[in-house]
Amino acid sequence: MKKKLTIAAIVAGMGIMGATGVYAGTNLQQIKAALNYGIGIEVNGQAYTAKDANGKTLAPITYNGTTYLPVRAIGEALNTPIAYDAAASKVKIGSTGASSSSTSGSSSTSSTGTSNVQRPQHIPADFPIPADAKVFDVIESSKDGVKSVVFSYLTKQGLEQIGNNYKQYFVSKGATKQYEEIKSDGFTVIDSGSNFSVTATGQPGKGDKQGFNEVNIIWQGQ
């Protein structure tokens, strides 16, 4: 059956990926936009509420008369694969964006429907990532010697163990400002030093990620 997306306003342009944009890059331009809670979304005649991987409700964004939707959430609603190719800085929509296998080992689709890609290039070589991690949503940039990366991963490793590993690692790297809340069911680590800043959060996976723990990393450093 052909799927139809109905939106209670004229919507143009491609949606915005759900990664956190707190890094600088040569292709990024700051804008002032508004979260538009007045726009409703219907998918196949049914009311639909877009949510991120943590279950937080997402609102459309209106900018210069154009309304943008979160592409990953809409893709999931339409059962359409969404993937981000970090090397090419390209969002891929449809079956070509998430192949079932890859001979190069650079990307593949896991049983949870996320894209398993290589370890991000812009984090330190010793940055802790569990051996079983399925990495996805990688966005990297580099400017004036400062490297930035935003990525997520799924793992079976316990959240408390991961949180403590990060706490110890960032202390060893010279963290001078630290905020750490680490529990068995989730963690938040916000640390910074003379040449790096990082935010790491972890929580149990939801939806098709149940059975895994999801960790989100925002890293900037030299």
mmCIF file of N, CA and C in Angstrom, residues 30-116:
data_model
loop_
_atom_site.group_PDB
_atom_site.id
_atom_site.type_symbol
_atom_site.label_atom_id
_atom_site.label_comp_id
_atom_site.label_asym_id
_atom_site.label_seq_id
_atom_site.Cartn_x
_atom_site.Cartn_y
_atom_site.Cartn_z
ATOM 1 N N GLN A 30 24.703 29.274 11.592
ATOM 2 C CA GLN A 30 23.753 29.490 12.670
ATOM 3 C C GLN A 30 22.519 30.226 12.148
ATOM 4 N N ILE A 31 21.352 29.769 12.601
ATOM 5 C CA ILE A 31 20.098 30.402 12.219
ATOM 6 C C ILE A 31 19.226 30.557 13.467
ATOM 7 N N LYS A 32 18.179 31.360 13.346
ATOM 8 C CA LYS A 32 17.178 31.472 14.395
ATOM 9 C C LYS A 32 15.887 30.866 13.878
ATOM 10 N N ALA A 33 15.465 29.789 14.510
ATOM 11 C CA ALA A 33 14.260 29.079 14.088
ATOM 12 C C ALA A 33 13.357 28.890 15.295
ATOM 13 N N ALA A 34 12.116 28.460 15.038
ATOM 14 C CA ALA A 34 11.141 28.294 16.118
ATOM 15 C C ALA A 34 10.602 26.872 16.122
ATOM 16 N N LEU A 35 10.507 26.295 17.318
ATOM 17 C CA LEU A 35 9.815 25.019 17.462
ATOM 18 C C LEU A 35 8.324 25.290 17.307
ATOM 19 N N ASN A 36 7.696 24.623 16.341
ATOM 20 C CA ASN A 36 6.302 24.919 16.018
ATOM 21 C C ASN A 36 5.389 23.825 16.556
ATOM 22 N N TYR A 37 4.860 24.049 17.759
ATOM 23 C CA TYR A 37 3.991 23.054 18.395
ATOM 24 C C TYR A 37 2.561 23.105 17.849
ATOM 25 N N GLY A 38 2.293 24.057 16.957
ATOM 26 C CA GLY A 38 0.954 24.183 16.420
ATOM 27 C C GLY A 38 0.691 23.310 15.212
ATOM 28 N N ILE A 39 1.712 22.615 14.730
ATOM 29 C CA ILE A 39 1.558 21.771 13.546
ATOM 30 C C ILE A 39 1.329 20.327 13.977
ATOM 31 N N GLY A 40 0.259 19.732 13.470
ATOM 32 C CA GLY A 40 -0.021 18.333 13.732
ATOM 33 C C GLY A 40 0.462 17.463 12.584
ATOM 34 N N ILE A 41 0.740 16.199 12.868
ATOM 35 C CA ILE A 41 1.213 15.267 11.849
ATOM 36 C C ILE A 41 0.293 14.055 11.823
ATOM 37 N N GLU A 42 -0.088 13.634 10.637
ATOM 38 C CA GLU A 42 -0.847 12.403 10.463
ATOM 39 C C GLU A 42 -0.074 11.479 9.527
ATOM 40 N N VAL A 43 -0.022 10.205 9.890
ATOM 41 C CA VAL A 43 0.601 9.183 9.048
ATOM 42 C C VAL A 43 -0.442 8.129 8.730
ATOM 43 N N ASN A 44 -0.736 7.981 7.453
ATOM 44 C CA ASN A 44 -1.769 7.035 7.025
ATOM 45 C C ASN A 44 -3.097 7.256 7.753
ATOM 46 N N GLY A 45 -3.439 8.528 7.936
ATOM 47 C CA GLY A 45 -4.714 8.872 8.538
ATOM 48 C C GLY A 45 -4.740 8.832 10.047
ATOM 49 N N GLN A 46 -3.621 8.488 10.684
ATOM 50 C CA GLN A 46 -3.562 8.402 12.132
ATOM 51 C C GLN A 46 -2.653 9.497 12.688
ATOM 52 N N ALA A 47 -3.075 10.091 13.796
ATOM 53 C CA ALA A 47 -2.245 11.107 14.441
ATOM 54 C C ALA A 47 -0.907 10.499 14.835
ATOM 55 N N TYR A 48 0.146 11.246 14.606
ATOM 56 C CA TYR A 48 1.499 10.740 14.893
ATOM 57 C C TYR A 48 2.277 11.788 15.670
ATOM 58 N N THR A 49 2.978 11.340 16.714
ATOM 59 C CA THR A 49 3.846 12.211 17.507
ATOM 60 C C THR A 49 5.286 11.780 17.302
ATOM 61 N N ALA A 50 6.097 12.651 16.728
ATOM 62 C CA ALA A 50 7.506 12.333 16.487
ATOM 63 C C ALA A 50 8.270 12.340 17.806
ATOM 64 N N LYS A 51 9.121 11.332 18.009
ATOM 65 C CA LYS A 51 9.927 11.243 19.229
ATOM 66 C C LYS A 51 11.351 10.856 18.873
ATOM 67 N N ASP A 52 12.298 11.250 19.753
ATOM 68 C CA ASP A 52 13.680 10.858 19.521
ATOM 69 C C ASP A 52 13.945 9.491 20.125
ATOM 70 N N ALA A 53 15.214 9.060 20.085
ATOM 71 C CA ALA A 53 15.560 7.726 20.555
ATOM 72 C C ALA A 53 15.303 7.528 22.035
ATOM 73 N N ASN A 54 15.211 8.630 22.799
ATOM 74 C CA ASN A 54 14.975 8.549 24.232
ATOM 75 C C ASN A 54 13.500 8.714 24.593
ATOM 76 N N GLY A 55 12.633 8.799 23.573
ATOM 77 C CA GLY A 55 11.206 8.941 23.824
ATOM 78 C C GLY A 55 10.746 10.371 24.034
ATOM 79 N N LYS A 56 11.641 11.352 23.837
ATOM 80 C CA LYS A 56 11.284 12.754 24.006
ATOM 81 C C LYS A 56 10.537 13.245 22.770
ATOM 82 N N THR A 57 9.431 13.948 22.987
ATOM 83 C CA THR A 57 8.625 14.455 21.877
ATOM 84 C C THR A 57 9.383 15.523 21.096
ATOM 85 N N LEU A 58 9.337 15.409 19.783
ATOM 86 C CA LEU A 58 10.001 16.355 18.895
ATOM 87 C C LEU A 58 8.953 17.233 18.211
ATOM 88 N N ALA A 59 9.229 18.502 18.106
ATOM 89 C CA ALA A 59 8.323 19.432 17.426
ATOM 90 C C ALA A 59 8.914 19.824 16.079
ATOM 91 N N PRO A 60 8.070 20.063 15.073
ATOM 92 C CA PRO A 60 8.572 20.604 13.810
ATOM 93 C C PRO A 60 9.254 21.940 14.049
ATOM 94 N N ILE A 61 10.161 22.305 13.148
ATOM 95 C CA ILE A 61 10.864 23.588 13.228
ATOM 96 C C ILE A 61 10.458 24.448 12.042
ATOM 97 N N THR A 62 10.093 25.684 12.307
ATOM 98 C CA THR A 62 9.728 26.611 11.244
ATOM 99 C C THR A 62 10.831 27.653 11.084
ATOM 100 N N TYR A 63 11.277 27.826 9.839
ATOM 101 C CA TYR A 63 12.357 28.782 9.537
ATOM 102 C C TYR A 63 12.094 29.413 8.184
ATOM 103 N N ASN A 64 11.979 30.731 8.147
ATOM 104 C CA ASN A 64 11.759 31.477 6.908
ATOM 105 C C ASN A 64 10.584 30.930 6.107
ATOM 106 N N GLY A 65 9.493 30.610 6.782
ATOM 107 C CA GLY A 65 8.293 30.162 6.104
ATOM 108 C C GLY A 65 8.285 28.707 5.694
ATOM 109 N N THR A 66 9.355 27.978 5.999
ATOM 110 C CA THR A 66 9.437 26.550 5.674
ATOM 111 C C THR A 66 9.461 25.748 6.963
ATOM 112 N N THR A 67 8.724 24.652 6.989
ATOM 113 C CA THR A 67 8.668 23.803 8.179
ATOM 114 C C THR A 67 9.474 22.537 7.941
ATOM 115 N N TYR A 68 10.328 22.185 8.902
ATOM 116 C CA TYR A 68 11.219 21.033 8.794
ATOM 117 C C TYR A 68 10.821 19.979 9.820
ATOM 118 N N LEU A 69 10.840 18.733 9.401
ATOM 119 C CA LEU A 69 10.497 17.618 10.274
ATOM 120 C C LEU A 69 11.736 16.786 10.587
ATOM 121 N N PRO A 70 11.774 16.111 11.750
ATOM 122 C CA PRO A 70 12.899 15.229 12.089
ATOM 123 C C PRO A 70 12.887 14.004 11.188
ATOM 124 N N VAL A 71 13.857 13.896 10.310
ATOM 125 C CA VAL A 71 13.806 12.886 9.252
ATOM 126 C C VAL A 71 13.836 11.464 9.796
ATOM 127 N N ARG A 72 14.594 11.222 10.870
ATOM 128 C CA ARG A 72 14.671 9.851 11.374
ATOM 129 C C ARG A 72 13.325 9.398 11.950
ATOM 130 N N ALA A 73 12.672 10.271 12.711
ATOM 131 C CA ALA A 73 11.383 9.916 13.295
ATOM 132 C C ALA A 73 10.335 9.682 12.206
ATOM 133 N N ILE A 74 10.328 10.540 11.181
ATOM 134 C CA ILE A 74 9.374 10.369 10.093
ATOM 135 C C ILE A 74 9.690 9.114 9.296
ATOM 136 N N GLY A 75 10.963 8.832 9.100
ATOM 137 C CA GLY A 75 11.342 7.611 8.398
ATOM 138 C C GLY A 75 10.864 6.371 9.126
ATOM 139 N N GLU A 76 10.991 6.371 10.444
ATOM 140 C CA GLU A 76 10.522 5.228 11.226
ATOM 141 C C GLU A 76 9.007 5.086 11.128
ATOM 142 N N ALA A 77 8.295 6.221 11.116
ATOM 143 C CA ALA A 77 6.835 6.173 11.015
ATOM 144 C C ALA A 77 6.396 5.571 9.686
ATOM 145 N N LEU A 78 7.167 5.815 8.635
ATOM 146 C CA LEU A 78 6.840 5.309 7.308
ATOM 147 C C LEU A 78 7.568 3.999 7.002
ATOM 148 N N ASN A 79 8.248 3.452 8.020
ATOM 149 C CA ASN A 79 8.993 2.208 7.844
ATOM 150 C C ASN A 79 10.007 2.328 6.716
ATOM 151 N N THR A 80 10.661 3.474 6.654
ATOM 152 C CA THR A 80 11.669 3.749 5.644
ATOM 153 C C THR A 80 13.028 3.897 6.305
ATOM 154 N N PRO A 81 14.042 3.116 5.884
ATOM 155 C CA PRO A 81 15.362 3.201 6.517
ATOM 156 C C PRO A 81 15.981 4.585 6.359
ATOM 157 N N ILE A 82 16.595 5.060 7.427
ATOM 158 C CA ILE A 82 17.314 6.326 7.424
ATOM 159 C C ILE A 82 18.722 6.057 7.931
ATOM 160 N N ALA A 83 19.731 6.550 7.230
ATOM 161 C CA ALA A 83 21.113 6.366 7.674
ATOM 162 C C ALA A 83 21.890 7.636 7.391
ATOM 163 N N TYR A 84 22.962 7.852 8.172
ATOM 164 C CA TYR A 84 23.827 9.001 7.940
ATOM 165 C C TYR A 84 25.207 8.507 7.548
ATOM 166 N N ASP A 85 25.681 8.907 6.370
ATOM 167 C CA ASP A 85 27.002 8.565 5.873
ATOM 168 C C ASP A 85 27.948 9.671 6.302
ATOM 169 N N ALA A 86 28.717 9.433 7.389
ATOM 170 C CA ALA A 86 29.582 10.477 7.932
ATOM 171 C C ALA A 86 30.687 10.855 6.961
ATOM 172 N N ALA A 87 31.223 9.864 6.230
ATOM 173 C CA ALA A 87 32.326 10.137 5.306
ATOM 174 C C ALA A 87 31.903 11.077 4.190
ATOM 175 N N ALA A 88 30.669 10.925 3.717
ATOM 176 C CA ALA A 88 30.174 11.751 2.615
ATOM 177 C C ALA A 88 29.318 12.915 3.091
ATOM 178 N N SER A 89 29.082 13.020 4.420
ATOM 179 C CA SER A 89 28.192 14.038 4.982
ATOM 180 C C SER A 89 26.855 14.039 4.246
ATOM 181 N N LYS A 90 26.219 12.868 4.234
ATOM 182 C CA LYS A 90 25.001 12.701 3.449
ATOM 183 C C LYS A 90 23.974 11.888 4.228
ATOM 184 N N VAL A 91 22.732 12.356 4.231
ATOM 185 C CA VAL A 91 21.625 11.590 4.777
ATOM 186 C C VAL A 91 21.079 10.692 3.674
ATOM 187 N N LYS A 92 20.903 9.411 3.975
ATOM 188 C CA LYS A 92 20.396 8.460 2.990
ATOM 189 C C LYS A 92 19.018 7.970 3.437
ATOM 190 N N ILE A 93 18.057 8.092 2.546
ATOM 191 C CA ILE A 93 16.681 7.708 2.832
ATOM 192 C C ILE A 93 16.284 6.572 1.908
ATOM 193 N N GLY A 94 15.762 5.490 2.489
ATOM 194 C CA GLY A 94 15.358 4.345 1.678
ATOM 195 C C GLY A 94 16.338 3.203 1.795
ATOM 196 N N SER A 95 16.100 2.152 1.031
ATOM 197 C CA SER A 95 16.875 0.925 1.164
ATOM 198 C C SER A 95 18.343 1.108 0.851
ATOM 199 N N THR A 96 18.686 2.073 -0.015
ATOM 200 C CA THR A 96 20.089 2.285 -0.337
ATOM 201 C C THR A 96 20.839 2.925 0.816
ATOM 202 N N GLY A 97 20.109 3.453 1.828
ATOM 203 C CA GLY A 97 20.756 4.117 2.946
ATOM 204 C C GLY A 97 21.128 3.190 4.067
ATOM 205 N N ALA A 98 20.676 1.919 4.017
ATOM 206 C CA ALA A 98 21.007 0.980 5.095
ATOM 207 C C ALA A 98 21.037 -0.410 4.493
ATOM 208 N N SER A 99 22.136 -0.771 3.895
ATOM 209 C CA SER A 99 22.255 -2.069 3.255
ATOM 210 C C SER A 99 22.340 -3.166 4.285
ATOM 211 N N SER A 100 21.987 -4.384 3.882
ATOM 212 C CA SER A 100 21.941 -5.483 4.827
ATOM 213 C C SER A 100 23.307 -6.007 5.182
ATOM 214 N N SER A 101 24.310 -5.700 4.335
ATOM 215 C CA SER A 101 25.654 -6.148 4.648
ATOM 216 C C SER A 101 26.651 -5.268 3.932
ATOM 217 N N SER A 102 27.931 -5.385 4.298
ATOM 218 C CA SER A 102 28.970 -4.604 3.667
ATOM 219 C C SER A 102 30.251 -5.383 3.666
ATOM 220 N N THR A 103 30.842 -5.581 2.505
ATOM 221 C CA THR A 103 32.084 -6.343 2.433
ATOM 222 C C THR A 103 33.253 -5.558 2.978
ATOM 223 N N SER A 104 33.167 -4.219 2.961
ATOM 224 C CA SER A 104 34.262 -3.411 3.453
ATOM 225 C C SER A 104 34.290 -3.335 4.960
ATOM 226 N N GLY A 105 33.167 -3.633 5.605
ATOM 227 C CA GLY A 105 33.099 -3.568 7.058
ATOM 228 C C GLY A 105 32.844 -2.168 7.568
ATOM 229 N N SER A 106 32.655 -1.203 6.666
ATOM 230 C CA SER A 106 32.478 0.173 7.106
ATOM 231 C C SER A 106 31.082 0.439 7.614
ATOM 232 N N SER A 107 30.083 -0.308 7.109
ATOM 233 C CA SER A 107 28.737 -0.106 7.611
ATOM 234 C C SER A 107 27.905 -1.335 7.350
ATOM 235 N N SER A 108 26.926 -1.550 8.219
ATOM 236 C CA SER A 108 25.986 -2.649 8.051
ATOM 237 C C SER A 108 24.773 -2.351 8.896
ATOM 238 N N THR A 109 23.717 -3.122 8.730
ATOM 239 C CA THR A 109 22.512 -2.905 9.511
ATOM 240 C C THR A 109 22.412 -3.950 10.600
ATOM 241 N N SER A 110 22.278 -3.497 11.839
ATOM 242 C CA SER A 110 22.176 -4.430 12.947
ATOM 243 C C SER A 110 20.751 -4.926 13.083
ATOM 244 N N SER A 111 20.543 -5.886 13.988
ATOM 245 C CA SER A 111 19.205 -6.443 14.188
ATOM 246 C C SER A 111 18.256 -5.420 14.778
ATOM 247 N N THR A 112 18.791 -4.324 15.327
ATOM 248 C CA THR A 112 17.947 -3.292 15.908
ATOM 249 C C THR A 112 17.556 -2.240 14.886
ATOM 250 N N GLY A 113 18.066 -2.364 13.659
ATOM 251 C CA GLY A 113 17.710 -1.410 12.629
ATOM 252 C C GLY A 113 18.610 -0.195 12.600
ATOM 253 N N THR A 114 19.666 -0.149 13.415
ATOM 254 C CA THR A 114 20.584 0.972 13.400
ATOM 255 C C THR A 114 21.776 0.631 12.527
ATOM 256 N N SER A 115 22.488 1.642 12.093
ATOM 257 C CA SER A 115 23.632 1.444 11.219
ATOM 258 C C SER A 115 24.891 1.277 12.056
ATOM 259 N N ASN A 116 25.576 0.167 11.867
ATOM 260 C CA ASN A 116 26.789 -0.128 12.610
ATOM 261 C C ASN A 116 27.979 0.329 11.779
#
